[in-house]
């Protein structure tokens, strides 16, 4: 008698109930291990030997409200307090925080960014439909691909293995001296004073970045007044 072998949602052939259950248990263990270290799961990039069964389990967790779905592939642990800046960046995919928003993220400004400044490569268009909870009030600025990737830093986010992409303190301090930010002298003075207090050793780097963006003279004048 020929032994019956069937294809199931594990994505492999199985020959017994025990084998099926072992596959399901393995998927559960993978998800448990993952969520112990990261509150955000991109199902499209999640490596598993049983991708279909993992997807099924994730859907069950969304229905049970253990996970919150933010799109076709992105889910977050409902027990985690989401970081707005990280979620917005994950949803948009390409933006780098810049201008006053970057100052806030670096602690160089106390002005909460109700308008969120992000920089994208030339030609990028914001999605027409954005998840309102995370992607409202985005002010998009465009630069060349080369300039986009210069002096980018990362800020880790508690509860995840992911980082927020933001321009370095030095690039941001140079950037806010240009329009449309340059009129906010209080914001600029506060940012430079805090930088000089906490990161004085970085002044040479600040001057190098300023020269890179043709702002060396302007930054030098400002530093002379404050030093």
Short mmCIF file of N, CA, C and O in Angstrom, two decimals, residues 43-100:
data_model
loop_
_atom_site.label_atom_id
_atom_site.label_comp_id
_atom_site.label_asym_id
_atom_site.label_seq_id
_atom_site.Cartn_x
_atom_site.Cartn_y
_atom_site.Cartn_z
N UNK A 43 6.86 41.16 7.15
CA UNK A 43 6.63 39.78 6.73
C UNK A 43 7.32 39.45 5.41
O UNK A 43 7.73 38.31 5.18
N UNK A 44 7.45 40.45 4.55
CA UNK A 44 8.04 40.21 3.24
C UNK A 44 9.52 39.85 3.35
O UNK A 44 10.06 39.14 2.50
N UNK A 45 10.18 40.34 4.40
CA UNK A 45 11.61 40.08 4.56
C UNK A 45 11.92 39.07 5.65
O UNK A 45 13.09 38.81 5.93
N UNK A 46 10.90 38.51 6.27
CA UNK A 46 11.13 37.59 7.38
C UNK A 46 11.55 36.23 6.84
O UNK A 46 10.82 35.58 6.09
N UNK A 47 12.74 35.81 7.21
CA UNK A 47 13.28 34.55 6.71
C UNK A 47 12.74 33.39 7.55
O UNK A 47 12.88 33.36 8.77
N UNK A 48 12.15 32.44 6.87
CA UNK A 48 11.58 31.28 7.56
C UNK A 48 11.54 30.11 6.59
O UNK A 48 11.40 30.27 5.39
N UNK A 49 11.67 28.92 7.14
CA UNK A 49 11.55 27.72 6.32
C UNK A 49 10.09 27.37 6.09
O UNK A 49 9.78 26.45 5.34
N UNK A 50 9.21 28.07 6.77
CA UNK A 50 7.77 27.82 6.61
C UNK A 50 7.05 29.15 6.43
O UNK A 50 6.28 29.57 7.29
N UNK A 51 7.30 29.85 5.33
CA UNK A 51 6.75 31.21 5.17
C UNK A 51 5.24 31.27 5.18
O UNK A 51 4.65 32.20 5.71
N UNK A 52 4.57 30.29 4.60
CA UNK A 52 3.12 30.33 4.52
C UNK A 52 2.48 30.18 5.90
O UNK A 52 1.54 30.89 6.25
N UNK A 53 3.00 29.27 6.68
CA UNK A 53 2.43 29.06 8.01
C UNK A 53 2.73 30.24 8.92
O UNK A 53 1.92 30.60 9.78
N UNK A 54 3.88 30.89 8.75
CA UNK A 54 4.19 32.10 9.51
C UNK A 54 3.19 33.19 9.17
O UNK A 54 2.66 33.87 10.06
N UNK A 55 2.90 33.36 7.89
CA UNK A 55 1.92 34.36 7.47
C UNK A 55 0.56 34.08 8.09
O UNK A 55 -0.15 34.99 8.53
N UNK A 56 0.18 32.80 8.12
CA UNK A 56 -1.10 32.41 8.72
C UNK A 56 -1.13 32.75 10.21
O UNK A 56 -2.13 33.28 10.72
N UNK A 57 -0.04 32.48 10.91
CA UNK A 57 0.03 32.78 12.33
C UNK A 57 -0.02 34.29 12.58
O UNK A 57 -0.66 34.75 13.52
N UNK A 58 0.66 35.05 11.74
CA UNK A 58 0.65 36.51 11.88
C UNK A 58 -0.76 37.04 11.70
O UNK A 58 -1.22 37.91 12.45
N UNK A 59 -1.49 36.52 10.72
CA UNK A 59 -2.88 36.94 10.51
C UNK A 59 -3.74 36.63 11.73
O UNK A 59 -4.60 37.42 12.13
N UNK A 60 -3.49 35.46 12.34
CA UNK A 60 -4.23 35.10 13.55
C UNK A 60 -3.93 36.09 14.68
O UNK A 60 -4.83 36.49 15.43
N UNK A 61 -2.66 36.51 14.79
CA UNK A 61 -2.27 37.45 15.84
C UNK A 61 -2.85 38.84 15.59
O UNK A 61 -3.20 39.55 16.54
N UNK A 62 -3.01 39.22 14.33
CA UNK A 62 -3.64 40.50 14.01
C UNK A 62 -5.12 40.45 14.40
O UNK A 62 -5.65 41.39 14.99
N UNK A 63 -5.78 39.34 14.07
CA UNK A 63 -7.19 39.20 14.43
C UNK A 63 -7.39 39.22 15.95
O UNK A 63 -8.38 39.73 16.45
N UNK A 64 -6.42 38.66 16.67
CA UNK A 64 -6.49 38.63 18.13
C UNK A 64 -6.02 39.95 18.76
O UNK A 64 -6.03 40.08 19.98
N UNK A 65 -5.60 40.90 17.90
CA UNK A 65 -5.12 42.22 18.33
C UNK A 65 -3.82 42.15 19.12
O UNK A 65 -3.47 43.08 19.86
N UNK A 66 -3.10 41.04 18.98
CA UNK A 66 -1.75 40.95 19.55
C UNK A 66 -0.77 41.72 18.67
O UNK A 66 0.27 42.19 19.14
N UNK A 67 -1.12 41.85 17.39
CA UNK A 67 -0.33 42.63 16.44
C UNK A 67 -1.24 43.65 15.77
O UNK A 67 -2.44 43.42 15.61
N UNK A 68 -0.65 44.77 15.38
CA UNK A 68 -1.37 45.80 14.61
C UNK A 68 -0.79 45.84 13.21
O UNK A 68 0.42 45.95 13.04
N UNK A 69 -1.66 45.74 12.23
CA UNK A 69 -1.22 45.76 10.84
C UNK A 69 -1.16 47.19 10.32
O UNK A 69 -2.09 47.98 10.52
N UNK A 70 -0.04 47.52 9.65
CA UNK A 70 0.12 48.86 9.06
C UNK A 70 0.23 48.80 7.55
O UNK A 70 0.65 49.76 6.92
N UNK A 71 -0.11 47.68 6.96
CA UNK A 71 -0.01 47.56 5.52
C UNK A 71 0.03 46.09 5.14
O UNK A 71 -0.17 45.21 5.98
N UNK A 72 0.29 45.81 3.87
CA UNK A 72 0.29 44.42 3.40
C UNK A 72 1.30 43.52 4.13
O UNK A 72 1.07 42.34 4.29
N UNK A 73 2.43 44.10 4.56
CA UNK A 73 3.50 43.27 5.13
C UNK A 73 3.95 43.72 6.52
O UNK A 73 4.53 42.92 7.25
N UNK A 74 3.69 44.96 6.89
CA UNK A 74 4.26 45.52 8.11
C UNK A 74 3.29 45.38 9.28
O UNK A 74 2.15 45.83 9.21
N UNK A 75 3.76 44.74 10.37
CA UNK A 75 2.95 44.61 11.59
C UNK A 75 3.81 44.99 12.79
O UNK A 75 5.04 44.86 12.76
N UNK A 76 3.15 45.47 13.86
CA UNK A 76 3.88 45.83 15.07
C UNK A 76 3.23 45.17 16.27
O UNK A 76 2.02 44.91 16.28
N UNK A 77 4.04 44.90 17.27
CA UNK A 77 3.58 44.31 18.52
C UNK A 77 2.66 45.31 19.23
O UNK A 77 3.05 46.44 19.50
N UNK A 78 1.44 44.89 19.54
CA UNK A 78 0.47 45.80 20.18
C UNK A 78 0.90 46.21 21.58
O UNK A 78 0.40 47.20 22.11
N UNK A 79 1.83 45.48 22.17
CA UNK A 79 2.31 45.84 23.49
C UNK A 79 3.44 46.83 23.48
O UNK A 79 3.93 47.24 24.54
N UNK A 80 3.84 47.27 22.29
CA UNK A 80 4.95 48.22 22.15
C UNK A 80 4.40 49.60 21.89
O UNK A 80 3.43 49.77 21.14
N UNK A 81 4.99 50.60 22.53
CA UNK A 81 4.60 51.99 22.25
C UNK A 81 5.35 52.46 21.01
O UNK A 81 6.56 52.68 21.06
N UNK A 82 4.67 52.62 19.88
CA UNK A 82 5.35 52.91 18.62
C UNK A 82 6.13 54.22 18.64
O UNK A 82 5.69 55.21 19.25
N UNK A 83 7.26 54.23 17.99
CA UNK A 83 8.04 55.44 17.78
C UNK A 83 7.57 56.05 16.47
O UNK A 83 7.76 55.48 15.40
N UNK A 84 6.93 57.22 16.56
CA UNK A 84 6.34 57.85 15.38
C UNK A 84 7.36 58.04 14.26
O UNK A 84 7.06 57.83 13.07
N UNK A 85 8.57 58.44 14.62
CA UNK A 85 9.57 58.76 13.61
C UNK A 85 10.03 57.50 12.86
O UNK A 85 10.20 57.52 11.64
N UNK A 86 10.18 56.41 13.59
CA UNK A 86 10.58 55.16 12.95
C UNK A 86 9.46 54.64 12.06
O UNK A 86 9.70 54.24 10.91
N UNK A 87 8.22 54.65 12.57
CA UNK A 87 7.12 54.12 11.78
C UNK A 87 6.92 54.91 10.49
O UNK A 87 6.69 54.36 9.42
N UNK A 88 7.02 56.23 10.60
CA UNK A 88 6.86 57.08 9.42
C UNK A 88 7.94 56.74 8.38
O UNK A 88 7.67 56.63 7.19
N UNK A 89 9.15 56.55 8.85
CA UNK A 89 10.25 56.25 7.93
C UNK A 89 10.08 54.89 7.27
O UNK A 89 10.33 54.72 6.08
N UNK A 90 9.61 53.92 8.03
CA UNK A 90 9.38 52.59 7.46
C UNK A 90 8.28 52.63 6.41
O UNK A 90 8.35 51.94 5.39
N UNK A 91 7.25 53.43 6.65
CA UNK A 91 6.14 53.50 5.71
C UNK A 91 6.52 54.24 4.44
O UNK A 91 6.09 53.88 3.34
N UNK A 92 7.34 55.29 4.57
CA UNK A 92 7.75 56.05 3.40
C UNK A 92 8.94 55.38 2.69
O UNK A 92 9.08 55.48 1.48
N UNK A 93 9.80 54.75 3.47
CA UNK A 93 10.86 53.94 2.87
C UNK A 93 12.15 54.63 2.52
O UNK A 93 13.21 54.04 2.65
N UNK A 94 12.11 55.90 2.09
CA UNK A 94 13.32 56.52 1.58
C UNK A 94 13.71 57.81 2.29
O UNK A 94 14.82 58.28 2.13
N UNK A 95 12.83 58.40 3.05
CA UNK A 95 13.10 59.71 3.62
C UNK A 95 14.13 59.70 4.74
O UNK A 95 14.18 58.76 5.54
N UNK A 96 14.94 60.75 4.80
CA UNK A 96 15.91 60.95 5.87
C UNK A 96 15.51 62.22 6.62
O UNK A 96 15.27 63.27 6.01
N UNK A 97 15.44 62.13 7.94
CA UNK A 97 15.02 63.29 8.72
C UNK A 97 16.07 64.39 8.64
O UNK A 97 17.27 64.15 8.73
N UNK A 98 15.58 65.62 8.48
CA UNK A 98 16.48 66.74 8.24
C UNK A 98 15.89 68.01 8.87
O UNK A 98 14.81 67.98 9.46
N UNK A 99 16.63 69.12 8.75
CA UNK A 99 16.15 70.41 9.21
C UNK A 99 15.76 70.42 10.69
O UNK A 99 16.37 69.73 11.52
N UNK A 100 14.73 71.18 11.06
CA UNK A 100 14.30 71.28 12.46
C UNK A 100 13.94 69.93 13.08
O UNK A 100 14.11 69.74 14.29
#
